[in-house]
């Protein structure tokens, strides 16, 4: 009889265990999942995912910062009957690259392989603030594409800032109209559908950038004084013509005298600001001024004709020719 009872008990054990397992899967697991999902929702986790394997739990999703992922993990692990074995919560990577003067600085939190690749094309950059983490997700295209964008953005002169933060690309700083449009288009292609904003200070040419330092041997007050004199000597023209106005002819003669009295190693840019007549007319006007200065004795080697761009506000120089220190 005892043997029969023991055998019956042994036969019942698998049935009881199966029943307990079924009860656990149908009641305890859903309750655990809901408790964990509630924690994730409280923290605003995007695309949350929870996997429960008896006591072992894995969580995944997008959070706003890496530190928040750690906090959420601790809260999940503290739930009764839960053992967090995998925390796959990740945050969006971010970076900011800023150039002021001759200094180019980078900061941010990016995927490990981005640290070296992102700034590969930049020779001198302080990247001590750029940290690597496997717990971040980088937006948009590959790091190679982002690197090419960075190379384009920092080619040439100008103080500028490029940032990817909170899923948004922001471009700011000194730019010409053409470059501003080009960079906005390139940035938009990197993160299709994501917002791209700009806060450019747009100038007719790189020679107008506030940060630009002329290559001239002049320094200090002599340089500033000459710059002020040139700023007051814009050359105007008759409508739809390469013929300077009467007043402008006198200015050209005065400019010739100033240039001849200035250090002969100083070179100048003759910039043509376009108007309704178009860029071709503007270029001919600048060439006309150059010819007049040469006739007055200014060596051609000291003068360089450059076509300026038209800004939205017209810069107040529309249709005029401007002389700047190269």
XYZ file of C-alpha atoms in Angstrom:
326
model
C 0.000 0.000 0.000
C 2.769 2.404 0.939
C 4.535 1.662 -2.281
C 1.371 2.433 -4.220
C 1.000 5.760 -2.428
C 4.613 6.676 -3.134
C 4.273 5.773 -6.798
C 1.075 7.834 -7.056
C 2.817 10.823 -5.467
C 5.744 10.514 -7.846
C 3.348 10.459 -10.775
C 1.573 13.569 -9.491
C 4.764 15.639 -9.093
C 5.197 16.379 -12.844
C 1.506 17.195 -13.124
C 1.684 19.610 -10.187
C 4.846 21.196 -11.526
C 3.255 21.589 -14.947
C 0.218 23.185 -13.348
C 2.402 25.572 -11.331
C 4.393 26.461 -14.428
C 1.212 27.157 -16.377
C -0.168 29.255 -13.518
C 3.108 31.202 -13.332
C 3.179 31.865 -17.082
C -0.476 32.894 -17.202
C -0.567 35.099 -14.110
C 2.833 35.968 -12.645
C 4.654 36.676 -15.927
C 1.997 39.107 -17.248
C 1.928 40.892 -13.864
C 5.710 41.165 -13.911
C 5.683 42.457 -17.482
C 3.050 45.061 -16.638
C 4.983 46.199 -13.557
C 8.157 46.622 -15.597
C 6.346 48.340 -18.473
C 4.861 50.757 -15.937
C 8.384 51.700 -14.804
C 9.490 52.202 -18.399
C 6.406 54.308 -19.181
C 6.985 56.464 -16.100
C 10.414 57.329 -17.459
C 9.123 57.961 -20.977
C 11.018 55.086 -22.597
C 10.337 54.956 -26.331
C 9.850 51.624 -28.114
C 9.854 49.683 -24.803
C 10.443 45.935 -24.825
C 10.338 43.483 -21.912
C 11.311 39.803 -21.936
C 10.545 37.661 -18.872
C 12.060 34.197 -18.466
C 10.855 33.115 -15.024
C 12.882 35.400 -12.725
C 15.274 36.615 -15.408
C 14.260 39.861 -17.107
C 15.600 41.802 -20.088
C 14.527 45.360 -20.953
C 15.146 47.445 -24.055
C 14.107 50.795 -25.490
C 15.198 54.363 -26.087
C 15.838 56.802 -23.234
C 16.906 60.424 -23.211
C 20.262 59.887 -21.488
C 22.645 57.100 -20.536
C 22.363 57.939 -16.826
C 18.597 57.442 -17.000
C 19.122 53.934 -18.380
C 21.057 53.035 -15.236
C 18.374 54.477 -12.952
C 15.623 52.560 -14.744
C 17.658 49.357 -14.545
C 18.010 49.738 -10.783
C 14.257 50.305 -10.378
C 13.422 47.233 -12.472
C 15.896 45.066 -10.548
C 14.281 46.200 -7.287
C 10.869 44.772 -8.264
C 10.039 41.730 -6.137
C 10.663 38.455 -7.908
C 12.681 40.074 -10.691
C 16.329 39.595 -11.615
C 17.517 42.008 -14.307
C 19.970 40.109 -16.476
C 20.081 42.419 -19.509
C 19.657 46.193 -19.670
C 19.504 47.152 -23.337
C 18.127 50.647 -22.791
C 20.013 52.998 -25.082
C 20.073 56.761 -25.514
C 20.549 58.837 -28.680
C 24.165 59.732 -29.276
C 25.001 63.412 -29.540
C 27.922 65.645 -30.407
C 28.808 69.275 -30.868
C 31.756 70.589 -32.864
C 32.616 74.248 -32.522
C 35.224 76.432 -34.162
C 36.170 79.766 -32.654
C 39.216 81.496 -34.040
C 41.769 78.783 -34.754
C 40.360 76.417 -32.122
C 38.189 73.437 -33.101
C 36.621 71.614 -30.140
C 34.428 68.509 -30.053
C 32.253 67.166 -27.248
C 29.514 64.569 -26.958
C 28.641 60.934 -26.345
C 28.902 58.682 -29.405
C 29.232 55.040 -30.372
C 32.790 53.697 -29.835
C 33.816 53.565 -33.512
C 32.579 57.141 -34.034
C 35.252 58.698 -31.825
C 38.043 58.187 -34.348
C 36.020 58.203 -37.572
C 33.873 61.332 -37.082
C 36.790 63.762 -37.053
C 39.160 61.761 -39.217
C 39.433 64.560 -41.775
C 40.240 67.269 -39.221
C 43.936 67.784 -38.585
C 43.815 69.840 -35.411
C 40.864 69.237 -33.108
C 40.499 69.005 -29.344
C 38.306 65.912 -28.928
C 38.881 65.360 -25.218
C 35.192 66.088 -24.590
C 34.049 63.413 -27.058
C 33.294 60.207 -25.142
C 32.437 56.712 -26.353
C 29.621 54.474 -25.133
C 28.094 51.218 -26.346
C 24.796 52.338 -24.808
C 24.006 54.981 -27.419
C 22.304 54.829 -30.782
C 23.549 57.160 -33.501
C 20.967 58.675 -35.806
C 21.007 58.837 -39.575
C 23.593 57.485 -41.954
C 27.002 55.962 -41.297
C 29.795 57.749 -39.483
C 31.633 58.021 -42.805
C 28.790 60.159 -44.194
C 28.753 62.325 -41.074
C 32.526 62.721 -41.309
C 32.299 63.948 -44.894
C 29.671 66.473 -43.802
C 31.962 67.710 -41.027
C 34.839 68.048 -43.499
C 32.662 70.120 -45.831
C 31.308 72.272 -43.003
C 34.737 73.227 -41.688
C 36.463 73.669 -45.011
C 37.645 77.252 -45.424
C 37.458 80.166 -42.999
C 34.702 81.045 -40.572
C 33.539 80.423 -37.038
C 30.816 77.763 -37.047
C 29.076 75.188 -34.855
C 27.663 71.816 -35.933
C 25.611 69.810 -33.466
C 23.480 66.676 -33.310
C 21.422 66.701 -30.137
C 17.978 65.376 -29.143
C 17.448 64.050 -32.660
C 17.982 67.464 -34.227
C 20.826 68.775 -36.384
C 21.679 72.437 -35.829
C 24.048 74.490 -37.978
C 25.171 77.972 -37.031
C 27.917 80.510 -37.604
C 29.416 82.393 -40.520
C 28.455 81.360 -44.042
C 27.924 82.620 -47.560
C 24.440 82.135 -49.085
C 25.580 79.324 -51.368
C 27.356 77.432 -48.603
C 24.425 77.856 -46.206
C 22.088 76.230 -48.735
C 24.606 73.493 -49.545
C 25.192 72.562 -45.890
C 21.484 72.506 -45.078
C 20.877 70.149 -47.984
C 23.752 67.852 -46.956
C 22.632 67.759 -43.322
C 19.033 66.959 -44.307
C 20.215 63.962 -46.329
C 22.021 62.537 -43.286
C 18.887 62.236 -41.152
C 15.867 61.955 -43.484
C 12.734 63.153 -41.735
C 14.573 64.592 -38.733
C 14.515 68.358 -38.081
C 17.477 70.360 -39.364
C 17.713 73.980 -38.270
C 20.161 76.742 -39.028
C 21.164 79.979 -37.406
C 23.680 81.238 -39.921
C 25.064 84.749 -40.051
C 25.126 85.144 -43.819
C 27.699 87.338 -45.599
C 28.283 88.173 -49.278
C 31.705 86.513 -49.145
C 34.258 84.956 -46.804
C 36.084 88.290 -46.893
C 33.190 89.800 -44.912
C 33.299 87.272 -42.050
C 33.683 88.998 -38.692
C 36.239 86.401 -37.621
C 38.418 86.843 -40.697
C 41.912 88.212 -40.184
C 43.376 89.744 -43.374
C 46.641 88.307 -44.671
C 47.992 91.851 -44.791
C 51.283 92.691 -43.084
C 49.463 95.637 -41.508
C 48.390 95.212 -37.900
C 46.592 97.131 -35.184
C 45.404 100.671 -35.845
C 46.954 101.004 -39.335
C 44.948 97.954 -40.435
C 41.750 99.171 -38.773
C 42.157 102.671 -40.201
C 42.620 101.375 -43.747
C 39.609 99.067 -43.366
C 37.427 101.993 -42.266
C 38.579 104.092 -45.200
C 37.769 101.333 -47.679
C 34.361 100.742 -46.085
C 33.440 104.353 -46.871
C 34.551 104.054 -50.512
C 31.888 101.934 -52.221
C 31.777 102.457 -55.987
C 28.298 102.996 -57.468
C 27.267 102.707 -61.115
C 24.692 104.023 -63.512
C 21.640 101.706 -63.817
C 22.330 98.536 -65.837
C 25.735 99.912 -66.796
C 29.445 99.476 -66.131
C 29.836 103.233 -66.084
C 30.618 104.578 -62.580
C 28.551 107.501 -61.359
C 30.169 110.929 -61.362
C 30.773 110.780 -57.620
C 32.212 107.269 -57.937
C 34.847 108.396 -60.450
C 36.262 110.709 -57.829
C 36.255 107.874 -55.286
C 38.205 105.628 -57.656
C 40.908 108.281 -57.979
C 41.037 108.709 -54.207
C 41.287 104.927 -53.746
C 44.166 104.771 -56.215
C 46.074 107.373 -54.199
C 45.392 105.495 -50.950
C 46.561 102.192 -52.418
C 49.728 103.746 -53.818
C 50.543 105.242 -50.423
C 49.934 101.950 -48.625
C 52.601 99.291 -48.071
C 53.115 97.819 -51.545
C 52.908 94.262 -50.195
C 49.278 94.790 -49.172
C 46.861 93.197 -51.655
C 43.168 93.913 -52.154
C 39.946 92.224 -53.221
C 37.671 94.026 -55.651
C 34.272 92.555 -54.886
C 31.273 92.857 -57.183
C 27.891 92.928 -55.426
C 25.194 91.764 -57.874
C 21.873 93.522 -58.391
C 18.965 92.946 -60.788
C 21.484 93.093 -63.640
C 22.948 89.767 -62.519
C 26.372 88.400 -61.671
C 27.831 88.891 -65.156
C 27.183 92.647 -64.990
C 28.577 92.780 -61.467
C 31.784 91.071 -62.599
C 32.219 93.550 -65.469
C 31.790 96.430 -63.040
C 34.520 95.097 -60.773
C 36.785 94.608 -63.772
C 36.085 98.200 -64.829
C 37.192 99.501 -61.422
C 40.294 97.310 -61.554
C 41.208 98.755 -64.968
C 40.727 102.304 -63.682
C 42.993 101.659 -60.686
C 45.644 100.107 -62.919
C 45.514 103.146 -65.185
C 46.125 105.276 -62.100
C 49.312 103.302 -61.381
C 48.169 100.521 -59.032
C 49.911 97.250 -60.027
C 47.560 94.539 -61.266
C 49.239 92.016 -58.959
C 47.802 93.872 -55.947
C 44.202 93.540 -57.138
C 42.011 90.446 -57.253
C 38.482 90.521 -58.685
C 35.952 88.396 -56.787
C 32.228 87.885 -57.397
C 30.262 88.394 -54.195
C 26.917 86.732 -53.529
C 23.613 88.446 -52.891
C 22.235 88.009 -49.379
C 18.546 88.167 -48.521
C 18.845 91.688 -47.129
C 21.057 92.752 -50.031
C 23.699 93.855 -47.500
C 23.010 97.447 -48.588
C 25.713 97.026 -51.257
C 23.558 95.884 -54.176
C 25.046 96.877 -57.524
C 28.205 98.346 -56.022
C 31.867 97.397 -56.052
C 33.670 97.127 -52.747
C 37.384 97.110 -51.972
C 38.587 94.886 -49.141
C 41.992 93.991 -47.760
C 42.997 90.495 -48.887
